[in-house]
Amino acid sequence: MNEFEPLVFIVDDDDSVRKALTRLIQSVNMKVECFTSSEAFLSRPRYEGPCCLVLDIRMPGLSGLDLQEKLAKDKLALPIIFITGHGTIPMSVRAIKAGAVDFLEKPFEDQALLDLIKQALERDRQTRQEYAHQREILERFESLTLREREILSYVVMGKLNKQIALQLGISEKTVKVHRAHVMEKMQAKSLADLVRASRILPIPKV
Amino acid sequence: MNEFEPLVFIVDDDDSVRKALTRLIQSVNMKVECFTSSEAFLSRPRYEGPCCLVLDIRMPGLSGLDLQEKLAKDKLALPIIFITGHGTIPMSVRAIKAGAVDFLEKPFEDQALLDLIKQALERDRQTRQEYAHQREILERFESLTLREREILSYVVMGKLNKQIALQLGISEKTVKVHRAHVMEKMQAKSLADLVRASRILPIPKV
DNA sequence: ATCCCTATACGACTAAGGTCCAATAGTATC
DNA sequence: GATACTATTGGACCTTAGTCGTATAGGGAT
């Protein structure tokens, strides 16, 4: 199922830090990829496996916090572990509020970072799994015609075929046909399935 | 509907801080209640309206972070704004990770705290509303007999009455009776309603 | 001992949902 | 212009679900 191995990104402008972190992470047999700036990282194509980011705050160009903000726009934002030599409390508060895994001050214990990386990768795996599941449902939804989406929204509101037909000014038979198509395309084996799937769909729910 | 007015709790061992904060908060016409220690606050009966907590970290006895941890056990934990004179980054990280609204260092702008209090109260209102809604559904669920709960779980799995009857070794008629009771007691006007309500119920869903 | 709740069951009936087959018309795409 | 998809409707038929009333039996409370 998952042919991707975990990957740790490092973004830090300090050569020696990147080198040390790389050695540390490789010592536990994990892949590492380094970047010297936020901009460099942003231009990398997205990695499709479990990954996380070890990120310095203070850097020329886009700061670590700015990079976090940019990345957060994505629904599939990767978990971030901040490391910094001269961090402040407001920085750490902002970082954690924005979803960072942790905020480490240099110097720190090697093992502390490794533990956080493990935790971050686990979180990413979770997120990816949920996201993949939602994508699947959304793709099914997108295969519905406009009319079918309309029917779907009424169905999950609990409306009867009869009421839907009246509302839309079409016959009950037609509603049944659409409804059957909806069930098939959404791969719902029961109405209960459909209602559950509908939670994440962009349809009127009242 | 809601006869309670917003209330701000202050827990700080420093008299002058409590006094200053009280004056500040009262200046915008909000109620305040002060405590000199975590222990004192814990012995206060729960306030049933929208409220939040302005909390010092360093105190004799239970620290602010410890108090937060204790309070977090409750599902209706009130939002916390930390204020501290000698905070550290690890402290702030821990506080925010545990759900604190913010972590302010003294000295801070009056308006900054007031803004955070406003935000905290809004969050508490939200939480309370959701919680009240869930309580309602849970209470309905608790009014179900064991058999009815069993039927409910099969129904939201999408099983047919026939299958449920077979599974439980009873007749389909009986399943229908229980099912009707479930719908009535849960105040579900449609199967869709029931499925949605079941999301928060302690029932097997597979 | 009596009463209420729960769980069970039956019959008969109505309503609703699902399926199969067939057909028409508009629109889009090639 | 031909083909494919979408939306629509019809009829016939079957399966499910919901409702009405009635009834039995066990358990617990008064």
PDB file of N, CA, C and O in Angstrom, chain A residues 12-19 36 56 59 106:
ATOM      1  N   ASP A  12      17.504  24.996   7.615  1.00  0.00           N
ATOM      2  CA  ASP A  12      18.323  25.795   8.529  1.00  0.00           C
ATOM      3  C   ASP A  12      19.437  26.429   7.706  1.00  0.00           C
ATOM      4  O   ASP A  12      19.998  25.788   6.828  1.00  0.00           O
ATOM      5  N   ASP A  13      19.741  27.670   8.002  1.00  0.00           N
ATOM      6  CA  ASP A  13      20.763  28.332   7.186  1.00  0.00           C
ATOM      7  C   ASP A  13      22.169  28.036   7.684  1.00  0.00           C
ATOM      8  O   ASP A  13      23.140  28.398   7.035  1.00  0.00           O
ATOM      9  N   ASP A  14      22.273  27.376   8.801  1.00  0.00           N
ATOM     10  CA  ASP A  14      23.582  27.096   9.388  1.00  0.00           C
ATOM     11  C   ASP A  14      24.090  25.720   8.949  1.00  0.00           C
ATOM     12  O   ASP A  14      23.517  24.685   9.291  1.00  0.00           O
ATOM     13  N   ASP A  15      25.217  25.746   8.214  1.00  0.00           N
ATOM     14  CA  ASP A  15      25.786  24.507   7.689  1.00  0.00           C
ATOM     15  C   ASP A  15      26.027  23.455   8.755  1.00  0.00           C
ATOM     16  O   ASP A  15      25.694  22.282   8.599  1.00  0.00           O
ATOM     17  N   SER A  16      26.623  23.909   9.860  1.00  0.00           N
ATOM     18  CA  SER A  16      27.023  22.931  10.871  1.00  0.00           C
ATOM     19  C   SER A  16      25.788  22.303  11.527  1.00  0.00           C
ATOM     20  O   SER A  16      25.791  21.116  11.867  1.00  0.00           O
ATOM     21  N   VAL A  17      24.749  23.092  11.683  1.00  0.00           N
ATOM     22  CA  VAL A  17      23.512  22.533  12.264  1.00  0.00           C
ATOM     23  C   VAL A  17      22.936  21.478  11.331  1.00  0.00           C
ATOM     24  O   VAL A  17      22.581  20.373  11.749  1.00  0.00           O
ATOM     25  N   ARG A  18      22.840  21.832  10.048  1.00  0.00           N
ATOM     26  CA  ARG A  18      22.298  20.864   9.089  1.00  0.00           C
ATOM     27  C   ARG A  18      23.105  19.579   9.103  1.00  0.00           C
ATOM     28  O   ARG A  18      22.558  18.478   9.094  1.00  0.00           O
ATOM     29  N   LYS A  19      24.420  19.736   9.152  1.00  0.00           N
ATOM     30  CA  LYS A  19      25.290  18.567   9.130  1.00  0.00           C
ATOM     31  C   LYS A  19      25.067  17.694  10.362  1.00  0.00           C
ATOM     32  O   LYS A  19      24.925  16.469  10.272  1.00  0.00           O
ATOM     33  N   THR A  36      18.626  25.149   2.710  1.00  0.00           N
ATOM     34  CA  THR A  36      19.301  26.253   3.396  1.00  0.00           C
ATOM     35  C   THR A  36      18.382  27.445   3.606  1.00  0.00           C
ATOM     36  O   THR A  36      18.757  28.411   4.247  1.00  0.00           O
ATOM     37  N   ASP A  56      14.328  25.827  11.543  1.00  0.00           N
ATOM     38  CA  ASP A  56      14.922  26.917  12.313  1.00  0.00           C
ATOM     39  C   ASP A  56      14.006  28.139  12.202  1.00  0.00           C
ATOM     40  O   ASP A  56      13.301  28.305  11.206  1.00  0.00           O
ATOM     41  N   MET A  59      16.154  32.932  10.069  1.00  0.00           N
ATOM     42  CA  MET A  59      16.880  32.672   8.825  1.00  0.00           C
ATOM     43  C   MET A  59      16.743  33.886   7.920  1.00  0.00           C
ATOM     44  O   MET A  59      15.753  34.613   8.003  1.00  0.00           O
ATOM     45  N   LYS A 106      17.951  25.367  21.376  1.00  0.00           N
ATOM     46  CA  LYS A 106      19.304  24.827  21.351  1.00  0.00           C
ATOM     47  C   LYS A 106      20.023  25.293  22.609  1.00  0.00           C
ATOM     48  O   LYS A 106      19.826  26.449  23.014  1.00  0.00           O
TER      49      LYS A 106
END
